[in-house]
Coordinates of C-alpha atoms in Angstrom, one line a residue:
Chain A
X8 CA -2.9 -0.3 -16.8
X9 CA 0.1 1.4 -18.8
X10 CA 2.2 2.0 -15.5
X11 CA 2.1 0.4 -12.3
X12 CA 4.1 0.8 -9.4
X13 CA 3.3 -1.6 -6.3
X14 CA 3.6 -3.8 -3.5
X15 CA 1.8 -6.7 -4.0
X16 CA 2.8 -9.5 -6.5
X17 CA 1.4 -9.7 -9.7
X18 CA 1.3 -12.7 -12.0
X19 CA 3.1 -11.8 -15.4
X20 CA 1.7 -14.9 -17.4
X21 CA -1.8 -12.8 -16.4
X22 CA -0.1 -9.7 -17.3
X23 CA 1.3 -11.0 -21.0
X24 CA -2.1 -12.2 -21.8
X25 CA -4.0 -9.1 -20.8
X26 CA -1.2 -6.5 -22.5
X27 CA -1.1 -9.0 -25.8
X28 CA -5.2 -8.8 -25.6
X29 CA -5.1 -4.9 -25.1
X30 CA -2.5 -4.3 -28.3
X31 CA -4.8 -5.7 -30.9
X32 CA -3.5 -5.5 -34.2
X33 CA 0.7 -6.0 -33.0
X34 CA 2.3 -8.6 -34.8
X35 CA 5.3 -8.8 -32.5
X36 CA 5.1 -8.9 -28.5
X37 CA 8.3 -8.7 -26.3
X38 CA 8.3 -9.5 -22.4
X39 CA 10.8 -8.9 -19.9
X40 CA 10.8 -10.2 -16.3
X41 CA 13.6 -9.6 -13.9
X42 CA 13.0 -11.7 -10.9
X43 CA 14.7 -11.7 -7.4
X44 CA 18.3 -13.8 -8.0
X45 CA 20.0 -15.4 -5.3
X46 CA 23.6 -14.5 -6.4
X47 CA 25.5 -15.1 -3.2
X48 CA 23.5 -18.1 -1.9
X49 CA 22.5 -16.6 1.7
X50 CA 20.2 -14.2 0.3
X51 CA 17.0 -14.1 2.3
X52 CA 14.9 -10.9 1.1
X53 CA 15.2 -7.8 -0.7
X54 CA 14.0 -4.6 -0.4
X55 CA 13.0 -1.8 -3.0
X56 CA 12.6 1.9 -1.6
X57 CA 12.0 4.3 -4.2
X58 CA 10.3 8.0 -5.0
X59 CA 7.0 7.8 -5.0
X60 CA 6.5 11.3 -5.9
X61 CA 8.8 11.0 -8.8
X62 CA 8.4 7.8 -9.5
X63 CA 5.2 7.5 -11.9
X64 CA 6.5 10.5 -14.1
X65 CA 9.7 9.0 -14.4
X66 CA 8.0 5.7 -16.0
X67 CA 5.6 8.1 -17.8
X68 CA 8.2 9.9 -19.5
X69 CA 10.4 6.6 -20.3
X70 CA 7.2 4.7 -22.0
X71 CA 6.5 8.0 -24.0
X72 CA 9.7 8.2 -24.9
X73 CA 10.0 4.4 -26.0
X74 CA 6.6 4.5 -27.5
X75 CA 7.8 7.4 -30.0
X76 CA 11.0 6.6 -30.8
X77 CA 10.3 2.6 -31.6
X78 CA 6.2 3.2 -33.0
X79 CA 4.9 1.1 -30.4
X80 CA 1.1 0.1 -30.5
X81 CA 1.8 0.0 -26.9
X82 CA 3.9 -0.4 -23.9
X83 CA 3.6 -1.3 -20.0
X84 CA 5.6 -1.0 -17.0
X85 CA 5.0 -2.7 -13.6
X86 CA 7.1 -2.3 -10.7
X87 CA 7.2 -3.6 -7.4
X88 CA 8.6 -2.2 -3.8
X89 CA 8.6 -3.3 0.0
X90 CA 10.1 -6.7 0.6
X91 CA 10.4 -9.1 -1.8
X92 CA 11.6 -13.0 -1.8
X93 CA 14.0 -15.0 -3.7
X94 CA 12.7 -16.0 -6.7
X95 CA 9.6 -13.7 -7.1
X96 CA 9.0 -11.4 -9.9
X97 CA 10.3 -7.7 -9.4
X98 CA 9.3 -5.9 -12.2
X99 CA 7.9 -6.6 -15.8
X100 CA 7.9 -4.0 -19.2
X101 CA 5.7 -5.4 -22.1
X102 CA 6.1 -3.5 -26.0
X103 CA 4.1 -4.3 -28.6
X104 CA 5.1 -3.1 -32.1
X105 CA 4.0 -4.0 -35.9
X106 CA 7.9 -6.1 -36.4
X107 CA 9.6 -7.2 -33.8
X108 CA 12.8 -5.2 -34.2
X109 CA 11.0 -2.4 -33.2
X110 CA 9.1 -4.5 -29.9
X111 CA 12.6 -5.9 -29.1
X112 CA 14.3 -2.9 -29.0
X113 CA 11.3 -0.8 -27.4
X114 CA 11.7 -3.3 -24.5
X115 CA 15.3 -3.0 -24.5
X116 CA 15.2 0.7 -24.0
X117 CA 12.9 0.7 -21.4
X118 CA 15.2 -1.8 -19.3
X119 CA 18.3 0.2 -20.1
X120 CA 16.4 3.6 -19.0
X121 CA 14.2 1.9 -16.3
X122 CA 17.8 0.2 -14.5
X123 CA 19.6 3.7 -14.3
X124 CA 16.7 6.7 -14.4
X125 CA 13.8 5.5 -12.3
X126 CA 13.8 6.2 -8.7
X127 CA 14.5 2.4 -7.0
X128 CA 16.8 1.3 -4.9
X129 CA 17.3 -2.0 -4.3
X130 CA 18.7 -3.7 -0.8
X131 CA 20.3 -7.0 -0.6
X132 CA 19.3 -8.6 3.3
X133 CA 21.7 -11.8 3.3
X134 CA 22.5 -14.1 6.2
X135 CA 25.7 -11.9 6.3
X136 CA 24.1 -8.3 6.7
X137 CA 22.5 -5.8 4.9
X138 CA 24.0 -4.5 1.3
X139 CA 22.8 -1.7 -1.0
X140 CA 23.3 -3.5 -4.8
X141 CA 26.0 -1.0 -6.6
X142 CA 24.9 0.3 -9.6
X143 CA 26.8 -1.5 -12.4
X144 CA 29.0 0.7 -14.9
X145 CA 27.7 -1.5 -17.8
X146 CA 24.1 -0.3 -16.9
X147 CA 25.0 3.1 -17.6
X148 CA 27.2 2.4 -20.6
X149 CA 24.0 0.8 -22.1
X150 CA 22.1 4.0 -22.3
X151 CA 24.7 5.2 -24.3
X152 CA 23.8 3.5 -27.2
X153 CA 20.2 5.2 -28.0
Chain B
X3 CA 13.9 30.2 1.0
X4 CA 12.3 26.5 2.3
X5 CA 13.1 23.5 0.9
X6 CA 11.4 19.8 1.4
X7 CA 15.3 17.9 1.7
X8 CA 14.4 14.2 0.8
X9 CA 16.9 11.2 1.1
X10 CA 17.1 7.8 -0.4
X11 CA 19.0 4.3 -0.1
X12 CA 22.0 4.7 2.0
X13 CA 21.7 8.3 2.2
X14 CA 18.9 8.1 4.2
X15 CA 20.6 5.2 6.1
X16 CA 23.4 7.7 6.8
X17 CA 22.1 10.8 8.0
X18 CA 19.1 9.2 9.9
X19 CA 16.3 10.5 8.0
X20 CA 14.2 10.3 4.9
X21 CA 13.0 14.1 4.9
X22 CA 13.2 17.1 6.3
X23 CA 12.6 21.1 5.7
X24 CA 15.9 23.3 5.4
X25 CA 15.7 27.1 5.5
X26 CA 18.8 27.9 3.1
X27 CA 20.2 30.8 0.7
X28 CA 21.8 28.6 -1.4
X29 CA 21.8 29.2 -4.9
X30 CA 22.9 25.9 -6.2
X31 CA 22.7 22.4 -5.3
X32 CA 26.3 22.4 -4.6
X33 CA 26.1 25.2 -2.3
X34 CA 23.7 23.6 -0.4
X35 CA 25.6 20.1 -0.2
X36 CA 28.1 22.4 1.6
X37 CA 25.8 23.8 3.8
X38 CA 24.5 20.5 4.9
X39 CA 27.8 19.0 4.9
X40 CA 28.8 21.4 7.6
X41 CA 25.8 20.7 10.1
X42 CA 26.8 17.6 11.4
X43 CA 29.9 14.7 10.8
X44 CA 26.8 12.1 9.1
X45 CA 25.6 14.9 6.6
X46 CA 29.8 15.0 6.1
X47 CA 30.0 11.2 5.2
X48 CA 26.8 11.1 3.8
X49 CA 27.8 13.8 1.3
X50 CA 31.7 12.6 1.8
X51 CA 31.5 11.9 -2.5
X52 CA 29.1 14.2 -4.3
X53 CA 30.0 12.0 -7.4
X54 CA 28.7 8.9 -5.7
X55 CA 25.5 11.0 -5.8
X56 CA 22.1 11.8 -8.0
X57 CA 19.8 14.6 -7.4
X58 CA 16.7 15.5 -8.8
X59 CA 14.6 19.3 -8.3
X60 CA 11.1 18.8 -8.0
X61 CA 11.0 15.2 -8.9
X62 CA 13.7 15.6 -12.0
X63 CA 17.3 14.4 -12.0
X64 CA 19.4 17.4 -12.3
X65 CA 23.2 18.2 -11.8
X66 CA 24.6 19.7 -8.8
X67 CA 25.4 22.9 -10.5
X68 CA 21.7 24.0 -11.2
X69 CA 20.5 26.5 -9.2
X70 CA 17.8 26.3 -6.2
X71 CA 15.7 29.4 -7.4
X72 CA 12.3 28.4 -7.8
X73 CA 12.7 24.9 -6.4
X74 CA 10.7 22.9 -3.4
X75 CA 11.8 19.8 -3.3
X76 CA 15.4 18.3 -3.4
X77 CA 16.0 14.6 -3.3
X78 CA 19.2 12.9 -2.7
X79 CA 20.1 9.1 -3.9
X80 CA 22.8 7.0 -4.9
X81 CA 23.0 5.7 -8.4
X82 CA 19.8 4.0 -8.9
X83 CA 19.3 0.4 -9.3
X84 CA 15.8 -0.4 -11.0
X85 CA 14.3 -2.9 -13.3
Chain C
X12 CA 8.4 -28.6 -23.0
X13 CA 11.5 -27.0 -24.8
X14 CA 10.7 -27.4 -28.4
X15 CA 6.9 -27.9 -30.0
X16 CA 5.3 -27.4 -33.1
X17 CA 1.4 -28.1 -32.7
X18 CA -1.4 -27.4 -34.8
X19 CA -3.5 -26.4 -31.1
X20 CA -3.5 -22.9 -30.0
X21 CA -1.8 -22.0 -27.0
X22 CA -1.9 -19.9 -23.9
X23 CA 1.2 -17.5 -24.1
X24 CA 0.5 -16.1 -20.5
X25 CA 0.7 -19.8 -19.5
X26 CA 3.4 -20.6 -21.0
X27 CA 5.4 -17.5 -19.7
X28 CA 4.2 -18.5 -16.2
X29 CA 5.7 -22.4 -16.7
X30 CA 9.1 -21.2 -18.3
X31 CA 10.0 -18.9 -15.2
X32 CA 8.9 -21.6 -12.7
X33 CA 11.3 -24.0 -14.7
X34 CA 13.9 -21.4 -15.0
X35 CA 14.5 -21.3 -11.1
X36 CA 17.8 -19.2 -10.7
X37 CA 17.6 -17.0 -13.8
X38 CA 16.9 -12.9 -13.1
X39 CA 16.0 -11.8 -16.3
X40 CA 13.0 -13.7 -18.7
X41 CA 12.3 -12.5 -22.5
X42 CA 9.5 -13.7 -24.1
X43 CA 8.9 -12.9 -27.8
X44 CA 4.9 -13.6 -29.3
X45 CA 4.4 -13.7 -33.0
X46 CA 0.8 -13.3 -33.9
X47 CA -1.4 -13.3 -37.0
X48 CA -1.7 -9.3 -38.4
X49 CA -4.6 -8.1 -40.6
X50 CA -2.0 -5.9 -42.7
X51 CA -3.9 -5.5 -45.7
X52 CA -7.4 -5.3 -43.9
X53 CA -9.0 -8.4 -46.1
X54 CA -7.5 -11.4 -43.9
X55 CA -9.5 -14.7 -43.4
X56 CA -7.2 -16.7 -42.1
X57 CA -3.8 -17.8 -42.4
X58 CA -2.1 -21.1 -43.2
X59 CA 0.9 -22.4 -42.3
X60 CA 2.8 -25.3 -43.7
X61 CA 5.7 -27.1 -42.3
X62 CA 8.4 -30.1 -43.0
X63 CA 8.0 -31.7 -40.1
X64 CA 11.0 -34.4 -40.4
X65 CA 13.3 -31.6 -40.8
X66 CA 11.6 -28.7 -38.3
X67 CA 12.3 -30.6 -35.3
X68 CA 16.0 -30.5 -35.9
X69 CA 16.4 -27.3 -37.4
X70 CA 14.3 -26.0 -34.0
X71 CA 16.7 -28.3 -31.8
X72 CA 20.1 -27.2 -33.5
X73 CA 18.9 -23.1 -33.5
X74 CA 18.1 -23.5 -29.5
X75 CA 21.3 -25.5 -29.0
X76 CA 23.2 -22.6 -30.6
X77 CA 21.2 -19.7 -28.7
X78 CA 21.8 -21.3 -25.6
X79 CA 25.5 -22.1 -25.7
X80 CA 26.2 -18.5 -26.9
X81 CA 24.5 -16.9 -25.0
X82 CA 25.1 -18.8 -21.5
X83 CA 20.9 -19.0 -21.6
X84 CA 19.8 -20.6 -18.5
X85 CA 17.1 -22.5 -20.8
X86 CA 15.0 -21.5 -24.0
X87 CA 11.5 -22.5 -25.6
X88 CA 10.4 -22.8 -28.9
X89 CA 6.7 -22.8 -29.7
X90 CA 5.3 -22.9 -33.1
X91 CA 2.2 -23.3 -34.6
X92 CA 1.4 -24.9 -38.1
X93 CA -2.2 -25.2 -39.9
X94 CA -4.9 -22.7 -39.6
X95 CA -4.9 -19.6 -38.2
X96 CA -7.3 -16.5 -37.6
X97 CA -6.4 -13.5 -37.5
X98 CA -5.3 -12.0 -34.2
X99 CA -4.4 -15.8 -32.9
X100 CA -1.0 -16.5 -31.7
X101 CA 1.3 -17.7 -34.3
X102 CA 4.5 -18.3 -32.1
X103 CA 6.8 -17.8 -29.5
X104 CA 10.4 -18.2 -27.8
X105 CA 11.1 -17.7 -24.5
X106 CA 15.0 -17.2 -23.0
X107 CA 16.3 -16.9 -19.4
X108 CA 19.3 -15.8 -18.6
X109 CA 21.4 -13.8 -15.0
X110 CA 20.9 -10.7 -17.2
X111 CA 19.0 -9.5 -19.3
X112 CA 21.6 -8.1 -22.3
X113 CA 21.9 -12.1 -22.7
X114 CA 18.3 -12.7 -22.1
X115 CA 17.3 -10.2 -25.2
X116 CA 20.1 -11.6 -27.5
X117 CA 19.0 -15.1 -27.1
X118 CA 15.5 -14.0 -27.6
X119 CA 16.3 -11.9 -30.4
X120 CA 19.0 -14.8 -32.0
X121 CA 16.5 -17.3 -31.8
X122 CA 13.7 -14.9 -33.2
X123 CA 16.0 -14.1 -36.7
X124 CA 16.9 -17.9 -37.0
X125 CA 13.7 -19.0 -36.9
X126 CA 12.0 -16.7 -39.3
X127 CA 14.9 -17.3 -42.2
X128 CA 16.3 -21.0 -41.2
X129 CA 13.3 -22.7 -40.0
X130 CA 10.8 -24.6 -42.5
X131 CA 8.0 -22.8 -42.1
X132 CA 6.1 -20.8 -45.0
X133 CA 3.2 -19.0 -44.3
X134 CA 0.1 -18.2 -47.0
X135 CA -2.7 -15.6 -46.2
X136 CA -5.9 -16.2 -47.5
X137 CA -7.6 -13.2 -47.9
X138 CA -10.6 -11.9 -49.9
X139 CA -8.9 -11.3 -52.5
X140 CA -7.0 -14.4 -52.8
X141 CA -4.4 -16.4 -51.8
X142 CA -1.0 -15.7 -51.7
X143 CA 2.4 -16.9 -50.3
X144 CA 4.2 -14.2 -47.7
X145 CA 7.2 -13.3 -49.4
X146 CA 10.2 -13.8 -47.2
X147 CA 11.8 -9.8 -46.3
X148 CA 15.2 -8.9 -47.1
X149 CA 15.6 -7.1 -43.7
X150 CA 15.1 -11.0 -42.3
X151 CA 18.5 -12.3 -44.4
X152 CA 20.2 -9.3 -43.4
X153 CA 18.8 -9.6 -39.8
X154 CA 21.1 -12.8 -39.9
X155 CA 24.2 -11.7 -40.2
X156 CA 24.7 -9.7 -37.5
X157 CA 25.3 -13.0 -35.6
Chain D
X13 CA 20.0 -44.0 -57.3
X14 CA 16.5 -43.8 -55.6
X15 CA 15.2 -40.3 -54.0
X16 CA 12.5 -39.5 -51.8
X17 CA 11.7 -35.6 -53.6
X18 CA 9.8 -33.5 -51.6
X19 CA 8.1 -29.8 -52.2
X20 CA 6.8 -27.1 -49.8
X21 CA 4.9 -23.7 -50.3
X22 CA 4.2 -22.4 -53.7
X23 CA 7.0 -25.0 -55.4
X24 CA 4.3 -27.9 -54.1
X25 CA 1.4 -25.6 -55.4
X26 CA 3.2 -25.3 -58.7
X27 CA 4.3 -28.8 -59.0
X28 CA 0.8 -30.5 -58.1
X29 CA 2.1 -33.0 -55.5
X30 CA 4.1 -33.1 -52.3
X31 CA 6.2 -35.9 -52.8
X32 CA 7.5 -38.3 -55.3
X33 CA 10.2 -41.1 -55.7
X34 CA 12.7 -39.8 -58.5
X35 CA 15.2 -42.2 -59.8
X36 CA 18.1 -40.6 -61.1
X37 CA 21.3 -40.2 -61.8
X38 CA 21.8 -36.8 -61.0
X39 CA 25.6 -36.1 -59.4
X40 CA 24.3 -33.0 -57.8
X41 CA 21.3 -30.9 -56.7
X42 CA 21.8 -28.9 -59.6
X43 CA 21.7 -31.6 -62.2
X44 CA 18.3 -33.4 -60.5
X45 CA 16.6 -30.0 -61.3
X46 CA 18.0 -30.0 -64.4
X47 CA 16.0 -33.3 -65.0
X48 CA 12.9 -32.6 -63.4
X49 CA 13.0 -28.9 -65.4
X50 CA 12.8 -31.5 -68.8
X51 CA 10.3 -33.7 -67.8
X52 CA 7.1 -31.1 -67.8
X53 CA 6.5 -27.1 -68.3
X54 CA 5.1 -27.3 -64.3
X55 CA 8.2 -28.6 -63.2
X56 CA 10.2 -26.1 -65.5
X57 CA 7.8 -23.1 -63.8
X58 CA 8.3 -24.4 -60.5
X59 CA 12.2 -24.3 -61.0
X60 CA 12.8 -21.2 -63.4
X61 CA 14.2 -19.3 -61.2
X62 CA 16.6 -21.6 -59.3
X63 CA 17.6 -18.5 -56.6
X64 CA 14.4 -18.3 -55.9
X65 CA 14.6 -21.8 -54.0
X66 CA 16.2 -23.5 -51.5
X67 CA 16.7 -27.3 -50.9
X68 CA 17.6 -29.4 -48.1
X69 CA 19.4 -32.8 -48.4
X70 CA 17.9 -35.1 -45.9
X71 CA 16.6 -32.8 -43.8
X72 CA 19.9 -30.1 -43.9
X73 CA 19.8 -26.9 -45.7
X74 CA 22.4 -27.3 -49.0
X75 CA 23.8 -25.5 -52.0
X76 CA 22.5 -26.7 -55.3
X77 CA 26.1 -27.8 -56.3
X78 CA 25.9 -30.4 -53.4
X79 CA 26.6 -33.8 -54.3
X80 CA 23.5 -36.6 -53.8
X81 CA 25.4 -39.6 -53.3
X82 CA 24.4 -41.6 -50.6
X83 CA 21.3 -38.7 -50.2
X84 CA 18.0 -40.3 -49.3
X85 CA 15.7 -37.1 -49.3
X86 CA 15.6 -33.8 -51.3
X87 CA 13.4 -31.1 -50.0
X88 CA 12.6 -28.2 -52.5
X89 CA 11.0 -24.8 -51.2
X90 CA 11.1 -21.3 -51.1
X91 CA 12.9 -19.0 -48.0
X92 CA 11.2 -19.7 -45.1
X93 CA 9.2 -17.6 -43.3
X94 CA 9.0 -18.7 -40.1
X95 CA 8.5 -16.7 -36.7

């Protein structure tokens, strides 16, 4: 359950209630869901293509790393590929910690780590063509803060 | 040596392919960006900005300067763009 | 649905699943669950008492604030007052923003408002007594980072 | 001057009731705990350590040197511990 990585949807009120069920005894529970925006208005999918093969160590080693450095009870990482509509959930990470400084800013490490050092790729198909997104400078200057 | 040459993104877009098996003497990454960007004019624009690239040995990011010895797998991607 | 304080349990999952569906547009949802700890290993139950004329418009003023500073697309407060067992959910806030460094900040604002400038106190009644939770200095401080 | 005096937490424990009606006189937060400290050792326990409270005048957080006039409700409590 820790780390998932698939193509099928996934319902992250279920998966909130599950993770806050499994992390008995955290006082402090932090969610983040990034879901499909449509920036430009003519979006009409995208698509995720990652590294299977490197993938799941990848988001092993980033929720080992999160879970040591922030003493969380637990953490979990879903991820989606394949084609995915505007407005549907891409990818969820859930921390669970005794105080939530340590919850907020477990789940803020894994988004900084999981946006520039886990193998995805996401692909913008709009009514005007096909568009790689551009990693974003800011993404990488946030890893330099831990 | 025989290496498993994977591609990602708009690498793979570029040069036409998501894998393949190179026979190479390269001793570093670099070397064999070289190599591959002198087989063919989309290895050359797919490979046109090293810096615009990421590469990982055996399934770990690594910089183009490390050597090949040892390795079986060498993936090529942009930047990546999770979460 | 923004702001409520209730004396019934409820269904953080749920509620996660309503906010996003409500927050049509935004790419990045925190949600932030506070819930009842066992700390000391002797907990029956805890209480918690409110003022209710003022905790409406302390909630409404904190969200107000989180949301203009943060550009949040929309925010929740849910709190819970009365009796509570252990392991049952005490709280939560939800924020949605474009990204997610806003989406975390709101969350976390919201988070360090509520627990020092919101009239709530909590008591644990445990079997060895009763006692008031002392309020943490790490909570004022938490403040003025703001 | 008629207030509506109100008390939360431990200060409600310590004072034996939640609310009262207080007529008074009192020019500021400061002086209407100076009063109530006078009238009975629970309401001098329950305010012996001033810092250790917090007030609200209807319904806002305040300073105990606020003024009262034209103040309807006082709330006395400890910090909150909300969240």
């Amino acid at each position: 359950m820790e780390i998932r990585v698939q193509e099928a949807r996934f319902d992250a009120g279920a998966e909130l209630t599950a993770f806050t069920a499994a992390a008995e005894g955290a006082g402090a529970v932090v969610s983040f869901t990034g879901i499909t925006r449509d920036v430009t208005g003519g979006l009409r999918h995208m698509e995720i293509e990652h590294y299977p093969a490197m993938t799941e160590r990848a988001l092993a080693d980033i929720r080992a790393e999160a879970i040591g450095r922030f003493g969380l009870a637990d953490a979990w990482i879903i991820h989606r590929h394949g084609r995915l509509a505007p407005g549907e959930t891409i990818m969820m990470v859930l921390t669970a910690a005794r105080h939530r400084a340590d919850a907020f800013a477990g789940a803020e490490f894994l988004m900084d780590y999981l946006k520039s050092r886990a193998p995805f790729w996401k692909k913008e198909v709009t009514d005007a063509g096909e568009n790689w997104v551009a990693s974003r400078d800011e993404d990488e200057d946030a890893l330099r803060r831990w | 040596m025989t290496l498993q040459v994977l591609y990602f993104a708009w690498v793979r877009e570029r040069i036409g392919l998501g894998r393949e098996t190179v026979e190479t003497d390269a001793a570093t990454v670099a070397d064999l960006v070289e190599e591959l960007k002198a087989r063919e004019e989309r290895y050359a624009a797919a490979f046109a900005q090293p810096g615009a690239l990421r590469v990982a040995l055996d399934q770990t990011l690594a910089d183009f300067d490390a050597p090949l010895a040892g390795v079986r797998e060498v993936a090529f991607f942009p930047p990546m763009t999770g979460g």
